[in-house]
mmCIF file with all atom_site columns, C-alpha atoms in Angstrom:
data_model
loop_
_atom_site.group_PDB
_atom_site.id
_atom_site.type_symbol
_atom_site.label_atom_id
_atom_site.label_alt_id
_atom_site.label_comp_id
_atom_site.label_asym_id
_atom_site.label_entity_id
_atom_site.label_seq_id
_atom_site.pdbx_PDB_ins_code
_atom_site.Cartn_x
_atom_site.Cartn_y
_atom_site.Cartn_z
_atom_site.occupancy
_atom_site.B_iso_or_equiv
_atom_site.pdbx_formal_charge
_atom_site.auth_seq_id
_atom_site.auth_comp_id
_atom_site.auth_asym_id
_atom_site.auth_atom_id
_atom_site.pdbx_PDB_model_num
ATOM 1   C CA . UNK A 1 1   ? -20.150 7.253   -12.071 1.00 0.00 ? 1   UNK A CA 1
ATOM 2   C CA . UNK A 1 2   ? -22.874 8.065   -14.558 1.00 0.00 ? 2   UNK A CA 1
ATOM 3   C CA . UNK A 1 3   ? -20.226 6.534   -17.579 1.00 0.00 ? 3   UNK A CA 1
ATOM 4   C CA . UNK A 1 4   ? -18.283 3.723   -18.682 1.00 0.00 ? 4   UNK A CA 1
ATOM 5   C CA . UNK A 1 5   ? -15.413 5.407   -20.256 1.00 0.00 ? 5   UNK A CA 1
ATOM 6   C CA . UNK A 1 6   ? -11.794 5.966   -20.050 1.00 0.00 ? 6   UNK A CA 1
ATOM 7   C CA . UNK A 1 7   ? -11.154 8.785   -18.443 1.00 0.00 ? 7   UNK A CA 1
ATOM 8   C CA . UNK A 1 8   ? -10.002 8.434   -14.742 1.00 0.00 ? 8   UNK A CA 1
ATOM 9   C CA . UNK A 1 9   ? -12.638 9.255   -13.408 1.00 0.00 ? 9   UNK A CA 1
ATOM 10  C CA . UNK A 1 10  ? -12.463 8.224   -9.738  1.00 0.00 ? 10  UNK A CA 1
ATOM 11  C CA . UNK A 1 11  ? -9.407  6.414   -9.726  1.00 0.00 ? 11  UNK A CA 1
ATOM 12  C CA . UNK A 1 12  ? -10.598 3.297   -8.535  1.00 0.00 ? 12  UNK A CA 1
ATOM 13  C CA . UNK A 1 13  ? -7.857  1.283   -7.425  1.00 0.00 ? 13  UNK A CA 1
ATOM 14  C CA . UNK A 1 14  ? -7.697  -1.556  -5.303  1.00 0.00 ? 14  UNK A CA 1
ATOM 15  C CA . UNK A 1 15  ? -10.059 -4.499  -4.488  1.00 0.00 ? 15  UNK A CA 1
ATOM 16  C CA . UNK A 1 16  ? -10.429 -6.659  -1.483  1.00 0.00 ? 16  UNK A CA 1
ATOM 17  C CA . UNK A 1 17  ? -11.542 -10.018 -1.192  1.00 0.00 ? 17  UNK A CA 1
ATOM 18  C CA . UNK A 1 18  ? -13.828 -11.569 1.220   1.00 0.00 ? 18  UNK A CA 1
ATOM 19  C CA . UNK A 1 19  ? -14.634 -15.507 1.395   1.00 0.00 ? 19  UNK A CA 1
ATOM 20  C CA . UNK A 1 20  ? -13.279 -15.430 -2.204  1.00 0.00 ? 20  UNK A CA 1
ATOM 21  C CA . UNK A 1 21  ? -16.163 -12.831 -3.740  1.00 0.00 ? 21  UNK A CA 1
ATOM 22  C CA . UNK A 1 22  ? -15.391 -9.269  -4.163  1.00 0.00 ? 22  UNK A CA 1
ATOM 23  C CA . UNK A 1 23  ? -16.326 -7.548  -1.182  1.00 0.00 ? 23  UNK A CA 1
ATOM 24  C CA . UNK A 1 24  ? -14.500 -3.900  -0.860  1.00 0.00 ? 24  UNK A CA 1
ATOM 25  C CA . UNK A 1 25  ? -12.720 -1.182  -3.320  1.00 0.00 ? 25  UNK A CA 1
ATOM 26  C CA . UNK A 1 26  ? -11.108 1.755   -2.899  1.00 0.00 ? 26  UNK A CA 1
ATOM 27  C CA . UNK A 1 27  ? -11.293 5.246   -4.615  1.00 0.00 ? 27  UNK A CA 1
ATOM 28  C CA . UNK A 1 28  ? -9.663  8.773   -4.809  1.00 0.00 ? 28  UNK A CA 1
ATOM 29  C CA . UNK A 1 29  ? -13.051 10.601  -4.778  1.00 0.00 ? 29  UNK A CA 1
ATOM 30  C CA . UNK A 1 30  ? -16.428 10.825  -5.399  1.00 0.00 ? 30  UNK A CA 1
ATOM 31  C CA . UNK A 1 31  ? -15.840 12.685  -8.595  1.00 0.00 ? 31  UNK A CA 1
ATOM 32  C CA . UNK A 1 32  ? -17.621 11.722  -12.018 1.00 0.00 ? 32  UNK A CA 1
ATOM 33  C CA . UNK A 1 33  ? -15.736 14.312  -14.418 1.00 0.00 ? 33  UNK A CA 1
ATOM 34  C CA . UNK A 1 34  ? -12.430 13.140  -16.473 1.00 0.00 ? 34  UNK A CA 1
ATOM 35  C CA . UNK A 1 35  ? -9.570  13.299  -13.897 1.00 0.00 ? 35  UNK A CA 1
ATOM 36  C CA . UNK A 1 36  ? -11.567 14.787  -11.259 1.00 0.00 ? 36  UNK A CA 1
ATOM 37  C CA . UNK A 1 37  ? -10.106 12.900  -8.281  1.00 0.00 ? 37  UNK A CA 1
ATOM 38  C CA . UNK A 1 38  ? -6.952  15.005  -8.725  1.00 0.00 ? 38  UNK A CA 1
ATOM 39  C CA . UNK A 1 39  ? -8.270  18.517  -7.235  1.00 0.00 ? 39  UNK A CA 1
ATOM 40  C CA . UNK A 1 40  ? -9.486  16.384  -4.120  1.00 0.00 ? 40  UNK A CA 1
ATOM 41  C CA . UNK A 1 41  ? -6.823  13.665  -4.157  1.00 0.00 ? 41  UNK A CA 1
ATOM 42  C CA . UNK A 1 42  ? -5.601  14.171  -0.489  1.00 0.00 ? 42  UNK A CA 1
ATOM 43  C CA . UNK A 1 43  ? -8.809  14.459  0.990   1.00 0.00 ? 43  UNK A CA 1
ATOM 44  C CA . UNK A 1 44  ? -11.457 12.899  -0.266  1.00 0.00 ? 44  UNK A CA 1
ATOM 45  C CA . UNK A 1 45  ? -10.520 8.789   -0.564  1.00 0.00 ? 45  UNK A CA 1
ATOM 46  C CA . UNK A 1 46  ? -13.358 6.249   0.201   1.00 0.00 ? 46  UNK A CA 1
ATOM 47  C CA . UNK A 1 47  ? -13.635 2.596   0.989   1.00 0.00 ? 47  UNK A CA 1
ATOM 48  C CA . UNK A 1 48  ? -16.695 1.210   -0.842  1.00 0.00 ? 48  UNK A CA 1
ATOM 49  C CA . UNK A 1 49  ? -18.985 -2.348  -0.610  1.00 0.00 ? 49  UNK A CA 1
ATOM 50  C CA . UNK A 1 50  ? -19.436 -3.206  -3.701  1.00 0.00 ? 50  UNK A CA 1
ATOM 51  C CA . UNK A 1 51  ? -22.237 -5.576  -2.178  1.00 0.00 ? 51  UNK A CA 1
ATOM 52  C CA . UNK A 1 52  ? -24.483 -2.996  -0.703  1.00 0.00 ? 52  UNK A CA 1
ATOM 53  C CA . UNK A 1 53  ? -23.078 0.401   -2.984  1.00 0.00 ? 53  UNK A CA 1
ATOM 54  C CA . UNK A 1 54  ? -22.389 1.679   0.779   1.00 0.00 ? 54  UNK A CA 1
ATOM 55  C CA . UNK A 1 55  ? -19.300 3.901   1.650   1.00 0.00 ? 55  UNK A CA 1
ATOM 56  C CA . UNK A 1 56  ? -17.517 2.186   4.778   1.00 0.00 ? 56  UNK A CA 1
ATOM 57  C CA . UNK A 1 57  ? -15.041 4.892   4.996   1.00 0.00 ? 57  UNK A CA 1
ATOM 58  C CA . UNK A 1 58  ? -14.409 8.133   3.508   1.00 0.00 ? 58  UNK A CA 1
ATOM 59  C CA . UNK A 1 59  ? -11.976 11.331  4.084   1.00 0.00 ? 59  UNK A CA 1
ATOM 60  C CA . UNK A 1 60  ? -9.413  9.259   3.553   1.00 0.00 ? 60  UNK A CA 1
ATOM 61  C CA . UNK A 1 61  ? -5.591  9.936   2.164   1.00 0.00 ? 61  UNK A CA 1
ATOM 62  C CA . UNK A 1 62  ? -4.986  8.345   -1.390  1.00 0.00 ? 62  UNK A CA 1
ATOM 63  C CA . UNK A 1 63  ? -6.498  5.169   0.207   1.00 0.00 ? 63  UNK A CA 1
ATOM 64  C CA . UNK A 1 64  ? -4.879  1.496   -1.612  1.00 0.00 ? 64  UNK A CA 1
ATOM 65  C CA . UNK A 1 65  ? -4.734  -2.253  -1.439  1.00 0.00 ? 65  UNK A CA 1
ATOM 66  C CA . UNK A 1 66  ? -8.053  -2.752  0.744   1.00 0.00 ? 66  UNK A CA 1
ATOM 67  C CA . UNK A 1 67  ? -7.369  -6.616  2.322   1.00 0.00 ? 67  UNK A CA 1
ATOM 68  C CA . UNK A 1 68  ? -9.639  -8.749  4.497   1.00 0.00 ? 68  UNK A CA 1
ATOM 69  C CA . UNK A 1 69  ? -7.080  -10.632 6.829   1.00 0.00 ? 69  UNK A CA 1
ATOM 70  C CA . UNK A 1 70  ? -7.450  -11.831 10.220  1.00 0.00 ? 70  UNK A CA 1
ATOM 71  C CA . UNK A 1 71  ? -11.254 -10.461 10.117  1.00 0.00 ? 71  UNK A CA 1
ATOM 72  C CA . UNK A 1 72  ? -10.380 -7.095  9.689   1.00 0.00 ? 72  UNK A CA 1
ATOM 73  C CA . UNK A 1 73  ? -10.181 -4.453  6.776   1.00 0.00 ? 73  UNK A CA 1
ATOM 74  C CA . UNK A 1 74  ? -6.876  -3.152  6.219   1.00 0.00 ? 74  UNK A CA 1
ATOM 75  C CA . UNK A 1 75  ? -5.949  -0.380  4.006   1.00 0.00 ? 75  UNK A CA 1
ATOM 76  C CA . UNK A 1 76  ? -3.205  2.110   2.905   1.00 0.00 ? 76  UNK A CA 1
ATOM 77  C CA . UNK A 1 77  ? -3.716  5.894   3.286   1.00 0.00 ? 77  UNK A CA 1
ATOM 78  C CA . UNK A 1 78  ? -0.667  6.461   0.476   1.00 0.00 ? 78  UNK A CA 1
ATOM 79  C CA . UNK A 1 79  ? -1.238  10.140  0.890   1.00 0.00 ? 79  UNK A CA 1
ATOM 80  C CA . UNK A 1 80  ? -0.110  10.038  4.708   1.00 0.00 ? 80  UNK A CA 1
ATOM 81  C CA . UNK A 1 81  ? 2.392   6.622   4.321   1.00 0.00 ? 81  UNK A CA 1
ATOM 82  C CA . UNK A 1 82  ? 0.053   4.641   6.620   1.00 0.00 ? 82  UNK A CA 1
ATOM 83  C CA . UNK A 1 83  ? -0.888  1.243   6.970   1.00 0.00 ? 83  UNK A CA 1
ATOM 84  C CA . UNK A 1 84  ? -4.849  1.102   9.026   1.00 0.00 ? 84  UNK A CA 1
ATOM 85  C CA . UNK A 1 85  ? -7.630  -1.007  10.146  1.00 0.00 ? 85  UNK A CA 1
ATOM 86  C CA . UNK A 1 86  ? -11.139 -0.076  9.032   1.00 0.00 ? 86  UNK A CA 1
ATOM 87  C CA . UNK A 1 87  ? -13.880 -0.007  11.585  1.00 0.00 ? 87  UNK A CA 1
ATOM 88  C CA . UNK A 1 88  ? -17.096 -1.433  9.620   1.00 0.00 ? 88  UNK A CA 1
ATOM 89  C CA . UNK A 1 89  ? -19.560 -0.016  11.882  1.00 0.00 ? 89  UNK A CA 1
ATOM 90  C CA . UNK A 1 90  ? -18.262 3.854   12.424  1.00 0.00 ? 90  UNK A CA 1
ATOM 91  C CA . UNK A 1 91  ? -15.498 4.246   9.365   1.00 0.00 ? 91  UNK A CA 1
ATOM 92  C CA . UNK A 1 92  ? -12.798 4.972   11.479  1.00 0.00 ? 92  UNK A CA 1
ATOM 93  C CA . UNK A 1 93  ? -9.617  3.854   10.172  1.00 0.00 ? 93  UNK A CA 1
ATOM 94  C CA . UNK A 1 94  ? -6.953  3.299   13.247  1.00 0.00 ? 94  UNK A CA 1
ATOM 95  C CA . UNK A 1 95  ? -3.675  4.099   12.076  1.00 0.00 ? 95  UNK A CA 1
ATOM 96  C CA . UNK A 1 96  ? -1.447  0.803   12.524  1.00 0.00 ? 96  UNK A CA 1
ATOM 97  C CA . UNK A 1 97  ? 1.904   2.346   11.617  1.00 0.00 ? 97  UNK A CA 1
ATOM 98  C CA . UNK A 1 98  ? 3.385   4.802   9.595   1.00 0.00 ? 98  UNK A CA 1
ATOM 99  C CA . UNK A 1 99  ? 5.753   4.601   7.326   1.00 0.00 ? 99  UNK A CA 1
ATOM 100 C CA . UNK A 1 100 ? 8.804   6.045   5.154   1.00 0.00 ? 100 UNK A CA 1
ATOM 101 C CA . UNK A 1 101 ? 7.107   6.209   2.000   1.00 0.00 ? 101 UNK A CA 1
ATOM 102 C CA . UNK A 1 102 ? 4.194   6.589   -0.114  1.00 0.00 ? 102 UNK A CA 1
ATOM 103 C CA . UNK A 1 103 ? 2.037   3.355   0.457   1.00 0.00 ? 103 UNK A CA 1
ATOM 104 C CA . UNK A 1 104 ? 1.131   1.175   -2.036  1.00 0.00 ? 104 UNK A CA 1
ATOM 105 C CA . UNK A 1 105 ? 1.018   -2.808  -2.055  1.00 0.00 ? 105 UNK A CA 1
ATOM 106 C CA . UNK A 1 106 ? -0.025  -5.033  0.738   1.00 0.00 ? 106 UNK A CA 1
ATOM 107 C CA . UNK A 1 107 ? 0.354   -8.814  1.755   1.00 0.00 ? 107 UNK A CA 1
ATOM 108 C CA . UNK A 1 108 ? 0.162   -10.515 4.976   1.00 0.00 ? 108 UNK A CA 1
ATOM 109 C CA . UNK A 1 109 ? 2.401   -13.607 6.668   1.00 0.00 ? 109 UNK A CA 1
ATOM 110 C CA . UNK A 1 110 ? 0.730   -14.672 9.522   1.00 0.00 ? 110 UNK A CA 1
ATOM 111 C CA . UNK A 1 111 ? 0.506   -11.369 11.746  1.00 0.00 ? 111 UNK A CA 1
ATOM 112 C CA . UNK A 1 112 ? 2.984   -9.439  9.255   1.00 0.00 ? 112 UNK A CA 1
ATOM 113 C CA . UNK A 1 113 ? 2.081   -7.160  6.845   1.00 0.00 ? 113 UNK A CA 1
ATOM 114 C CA . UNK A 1 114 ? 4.288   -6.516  4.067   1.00 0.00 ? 114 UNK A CA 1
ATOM 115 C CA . UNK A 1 115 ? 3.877   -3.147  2.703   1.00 0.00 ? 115 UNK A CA 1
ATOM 116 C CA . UNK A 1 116 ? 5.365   -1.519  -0.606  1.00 0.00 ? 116 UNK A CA 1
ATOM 117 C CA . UNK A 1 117 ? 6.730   1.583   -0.461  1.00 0.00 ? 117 UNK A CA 1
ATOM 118 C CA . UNK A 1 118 ? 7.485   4.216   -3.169  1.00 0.00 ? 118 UNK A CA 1
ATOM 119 C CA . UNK A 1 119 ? 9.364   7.810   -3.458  1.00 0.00 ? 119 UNK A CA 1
ATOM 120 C CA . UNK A 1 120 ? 6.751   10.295  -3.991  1.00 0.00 ? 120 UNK A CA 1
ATOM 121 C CA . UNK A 1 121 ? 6.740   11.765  -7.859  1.00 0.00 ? 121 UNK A CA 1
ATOM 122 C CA . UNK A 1 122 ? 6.241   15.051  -7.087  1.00 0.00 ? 122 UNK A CA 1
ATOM 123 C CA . UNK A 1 123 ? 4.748   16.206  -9.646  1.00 0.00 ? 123 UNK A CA 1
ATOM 124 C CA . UNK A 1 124 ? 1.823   14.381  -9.741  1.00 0.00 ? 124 UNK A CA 1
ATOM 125 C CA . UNK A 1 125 ? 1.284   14.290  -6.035  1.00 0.00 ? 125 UNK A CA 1
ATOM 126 C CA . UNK A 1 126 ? 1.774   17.412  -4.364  1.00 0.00 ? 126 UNK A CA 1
ATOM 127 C CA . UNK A 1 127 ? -0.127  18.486  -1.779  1.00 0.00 ? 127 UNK A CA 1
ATOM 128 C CA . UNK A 1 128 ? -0.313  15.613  0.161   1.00 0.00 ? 128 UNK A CA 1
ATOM 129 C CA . UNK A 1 129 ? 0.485   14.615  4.074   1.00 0.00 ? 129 UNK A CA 1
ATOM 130 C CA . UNK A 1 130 ? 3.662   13.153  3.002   1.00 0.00 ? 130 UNK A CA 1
ATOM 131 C CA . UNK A 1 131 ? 5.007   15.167  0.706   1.00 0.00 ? 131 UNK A CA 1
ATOM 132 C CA . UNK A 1 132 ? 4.307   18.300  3.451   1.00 0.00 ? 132 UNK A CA 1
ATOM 133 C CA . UNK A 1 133 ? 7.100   16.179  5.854   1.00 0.00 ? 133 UNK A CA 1
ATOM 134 C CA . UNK A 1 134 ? 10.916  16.729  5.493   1.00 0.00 ? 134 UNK A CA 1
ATOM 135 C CA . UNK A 1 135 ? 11.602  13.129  6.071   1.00 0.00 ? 135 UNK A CA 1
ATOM 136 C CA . UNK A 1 136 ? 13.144  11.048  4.028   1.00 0.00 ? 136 UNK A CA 1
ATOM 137 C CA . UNK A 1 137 ? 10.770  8.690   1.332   1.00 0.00 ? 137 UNK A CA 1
ATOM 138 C CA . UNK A 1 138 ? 12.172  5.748   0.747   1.00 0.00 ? 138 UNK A CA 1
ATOM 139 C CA . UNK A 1 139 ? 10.966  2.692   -2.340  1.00 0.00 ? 139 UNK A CA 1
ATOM 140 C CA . UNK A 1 140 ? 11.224  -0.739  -0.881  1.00 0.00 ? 140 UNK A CA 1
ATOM 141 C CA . UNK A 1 141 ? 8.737   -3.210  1.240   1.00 0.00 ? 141 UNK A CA 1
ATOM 142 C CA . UNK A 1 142 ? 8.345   -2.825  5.114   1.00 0.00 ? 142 UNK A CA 1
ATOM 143 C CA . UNK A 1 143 ? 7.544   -5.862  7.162   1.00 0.00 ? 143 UNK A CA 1
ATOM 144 C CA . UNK A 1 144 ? 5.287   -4.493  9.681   1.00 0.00 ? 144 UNK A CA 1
ATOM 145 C CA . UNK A 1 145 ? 4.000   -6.173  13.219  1.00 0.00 ? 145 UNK A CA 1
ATOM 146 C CA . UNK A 1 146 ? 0.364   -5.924  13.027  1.00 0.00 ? 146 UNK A CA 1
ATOM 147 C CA . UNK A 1 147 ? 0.052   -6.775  16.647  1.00 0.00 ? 147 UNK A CA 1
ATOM 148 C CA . UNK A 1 148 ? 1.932   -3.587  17.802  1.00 0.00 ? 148 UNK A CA 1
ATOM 149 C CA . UNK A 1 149 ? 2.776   -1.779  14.859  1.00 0.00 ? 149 UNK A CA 1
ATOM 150 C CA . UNK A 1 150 ? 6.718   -1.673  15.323  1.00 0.00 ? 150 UNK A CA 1
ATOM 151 C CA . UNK A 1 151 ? 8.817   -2.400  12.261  1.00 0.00 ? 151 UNK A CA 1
ATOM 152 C CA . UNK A 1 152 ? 10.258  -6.153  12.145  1.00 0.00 ? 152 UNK A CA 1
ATOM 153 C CA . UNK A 1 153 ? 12.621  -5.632  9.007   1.00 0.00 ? 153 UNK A CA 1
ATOM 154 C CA . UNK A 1 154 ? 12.709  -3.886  5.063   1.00 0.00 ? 154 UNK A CA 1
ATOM 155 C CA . UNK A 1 155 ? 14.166  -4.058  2.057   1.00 0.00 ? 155 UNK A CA 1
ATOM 156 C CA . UNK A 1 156 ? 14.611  -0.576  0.331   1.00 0.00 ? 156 UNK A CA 1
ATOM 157 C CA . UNK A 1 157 ? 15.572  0.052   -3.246  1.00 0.00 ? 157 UNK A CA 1
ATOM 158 C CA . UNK A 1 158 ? 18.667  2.724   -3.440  1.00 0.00 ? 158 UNK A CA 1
ATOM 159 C CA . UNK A 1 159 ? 18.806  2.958   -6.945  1.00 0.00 ? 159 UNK A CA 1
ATOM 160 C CA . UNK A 1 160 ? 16.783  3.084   -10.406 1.00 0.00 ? 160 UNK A CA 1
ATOM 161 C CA . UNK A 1 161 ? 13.929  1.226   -8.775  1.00 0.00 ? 161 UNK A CA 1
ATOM 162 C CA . UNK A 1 162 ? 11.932  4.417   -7.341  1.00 0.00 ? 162 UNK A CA 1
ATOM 163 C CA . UNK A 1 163 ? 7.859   2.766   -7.172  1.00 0.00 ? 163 UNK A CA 1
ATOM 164 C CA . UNK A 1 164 ? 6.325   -0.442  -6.254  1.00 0.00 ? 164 UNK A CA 1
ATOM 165 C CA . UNK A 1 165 ? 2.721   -0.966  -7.321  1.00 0.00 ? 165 UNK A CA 1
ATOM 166 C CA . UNK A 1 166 ? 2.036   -4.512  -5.541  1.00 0.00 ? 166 UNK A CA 1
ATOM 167 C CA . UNK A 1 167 ? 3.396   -6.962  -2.914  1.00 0.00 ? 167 UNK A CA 1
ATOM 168 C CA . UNK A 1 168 ? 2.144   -10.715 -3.243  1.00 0.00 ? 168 UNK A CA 1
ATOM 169 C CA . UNK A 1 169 ? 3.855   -13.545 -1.466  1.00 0.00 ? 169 UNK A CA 1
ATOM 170 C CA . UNK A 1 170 ? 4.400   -16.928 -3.099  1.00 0.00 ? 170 UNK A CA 1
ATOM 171 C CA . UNK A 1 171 ? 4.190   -19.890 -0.384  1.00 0.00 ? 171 UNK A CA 1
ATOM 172 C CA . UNK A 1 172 ? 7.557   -22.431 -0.861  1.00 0.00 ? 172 UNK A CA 1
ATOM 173 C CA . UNK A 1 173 ? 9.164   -20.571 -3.263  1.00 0.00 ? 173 UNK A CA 1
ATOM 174 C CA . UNK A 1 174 ? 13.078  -19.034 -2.474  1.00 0.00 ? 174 UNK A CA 1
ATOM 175 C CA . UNK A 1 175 ? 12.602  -15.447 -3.292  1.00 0.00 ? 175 UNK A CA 1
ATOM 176 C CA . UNK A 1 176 ? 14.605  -14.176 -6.892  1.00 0.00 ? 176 UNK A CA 1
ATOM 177 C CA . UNK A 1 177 ? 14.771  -10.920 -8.816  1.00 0.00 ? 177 UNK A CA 1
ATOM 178 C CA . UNK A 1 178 ? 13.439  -11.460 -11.889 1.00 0.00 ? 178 UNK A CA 1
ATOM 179 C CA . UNK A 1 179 ? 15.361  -9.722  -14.452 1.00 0.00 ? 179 UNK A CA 1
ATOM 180 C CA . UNK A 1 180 ? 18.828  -9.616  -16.069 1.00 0.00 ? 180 UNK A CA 1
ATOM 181 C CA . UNK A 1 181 ? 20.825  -7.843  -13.624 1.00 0.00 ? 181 UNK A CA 1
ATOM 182 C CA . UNK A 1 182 ? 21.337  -4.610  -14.650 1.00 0.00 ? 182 UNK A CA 1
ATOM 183 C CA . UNK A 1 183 ? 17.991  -3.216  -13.187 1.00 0.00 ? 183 UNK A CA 1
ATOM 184 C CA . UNK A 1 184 ? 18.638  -4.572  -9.390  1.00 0.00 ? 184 UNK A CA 1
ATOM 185 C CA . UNK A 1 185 ? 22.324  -4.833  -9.211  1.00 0.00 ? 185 UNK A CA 1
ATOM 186 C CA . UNK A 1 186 ? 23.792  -2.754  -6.341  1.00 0.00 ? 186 UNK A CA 1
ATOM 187 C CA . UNK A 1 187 ? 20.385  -1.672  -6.364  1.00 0.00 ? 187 UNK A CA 1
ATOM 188 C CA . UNK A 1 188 ? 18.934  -2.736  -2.728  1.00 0.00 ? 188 UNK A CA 1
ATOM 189 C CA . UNK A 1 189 ? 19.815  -2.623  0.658   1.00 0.00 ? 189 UNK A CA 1
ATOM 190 C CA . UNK A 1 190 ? 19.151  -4.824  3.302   1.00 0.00 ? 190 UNK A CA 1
ATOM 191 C CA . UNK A 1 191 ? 19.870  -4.356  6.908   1.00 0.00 ? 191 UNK A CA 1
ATOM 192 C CA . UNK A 1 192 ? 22.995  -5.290  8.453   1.00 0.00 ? 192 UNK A CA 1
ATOM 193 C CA . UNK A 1 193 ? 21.627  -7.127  11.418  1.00 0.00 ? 193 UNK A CA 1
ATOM 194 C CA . UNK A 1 194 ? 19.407  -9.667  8.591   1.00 0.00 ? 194 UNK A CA 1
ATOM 195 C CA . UNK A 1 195 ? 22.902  -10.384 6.632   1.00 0.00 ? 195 UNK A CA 1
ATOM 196 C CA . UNK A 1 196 ? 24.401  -11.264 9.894   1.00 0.00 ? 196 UNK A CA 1
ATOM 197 C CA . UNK A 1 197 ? 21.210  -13.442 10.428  1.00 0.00 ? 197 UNK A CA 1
ATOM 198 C CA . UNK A 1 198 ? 22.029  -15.054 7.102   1.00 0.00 ? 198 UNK A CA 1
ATOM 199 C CA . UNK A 1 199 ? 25.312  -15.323 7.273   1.00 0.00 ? 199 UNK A CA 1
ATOM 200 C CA . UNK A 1 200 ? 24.428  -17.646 10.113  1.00 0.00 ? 200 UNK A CA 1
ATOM 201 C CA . UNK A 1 201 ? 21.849  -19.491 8.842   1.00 0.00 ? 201 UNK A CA 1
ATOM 202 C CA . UNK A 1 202 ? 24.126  -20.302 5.822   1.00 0.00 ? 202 UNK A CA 1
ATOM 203 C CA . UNK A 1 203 ? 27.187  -21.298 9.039   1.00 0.00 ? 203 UNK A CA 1
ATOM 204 C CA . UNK A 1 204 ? 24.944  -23.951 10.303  1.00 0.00 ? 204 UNK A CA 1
#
């Protein structure tokens, strides 16, 4: 980037921290002209050290949320609905799972990953892995089993709420939708099998 101005440039758009300094970002592309990441915005994602200036990865699918957790990199390929682990040395990114919708938003419980997922707009991002596929996009977060990959429960918006930007968990706190009602009611679904669960957690 050969300016500091406001004009989109790259889209850089996540940050990961590592022993609580900035460590690792990720971008659309390698472009430096206003907007230029869209012509390349399937294709050409990179993972960047912002200690060194090096690329770690690159080629990569809308890449999002870089984290540092259990001594790994993790990252989102939006573009393909994937949740990965970076390889430092070669820039590989393993695909960990893959998902029903358009990644964006990461957070970890112990070996869980709790991604955000969104419904594709399409027309800002067509052209891309996910929005080649006939399956169905959902907006919600995944819990994901980083150990194997397999999905260990969701919560999907079926209503007005169509994107989620960010996930963040809050340690001791009962979870609550913040808002007056009208933007979440009949708004969410949860799966059967977890409001059984509750049901008989609330029993006992």
């Amino acid at each position: 980037i050969t300016a500091l101005a406001a004009e989109d440039r790259c889209h850089l758009n996540g940050l990961a921290m590592r022993e609580g300094k900035p460590r690792y970002v990720t971008a659309l592309a390698r472009t430096d002209d206003a907007h230029g990441w869209r012509e390349h915005k399937g294709t050409s994602g990179l993972v960047i050290d912002v200690t060194t200036d090096a690329v770690i990865a690159e080629g990569l699918s809308m890449p999002h949320s870089p984290r540092w957790h259990d001594n790994r990199l993790w990252v989102l390929e939006s573009g393909k609905g994937t949740l990965g682990v970076v390889d430092l040395d070669s820039g590989w990114v393993e695909t960990i799972a893959v998902l029903p919708g358009f990644t964006r938003g990461l957070a970890f419980i112990g070996p869980y990953a709790l991604v955000g997922l969104s419904q594709v707009r399409e027309s800002v991002f067509t052209q891309l892995p996910i929005t080649a596929q006939a399956a169905e996009r959902n907006c919600g977060v995944w819990m994901v089993d980083t150990r194997n990959g397999a999905i260990a429960g969701f919560l999907k918006f079926d209503g007005v709420v169509q994107e989620i930007f960010d996930v963040t968990t809050l340690p001791g706190r009962w979870p609550v939708f913040v808002d007056q009602g009208q933007l979440t009611q009949n708004a969410f679904v949860v799966p059967e099998s977890v409001l059984a669960e509750i049901g008989q957690a609330q029993g006992s």
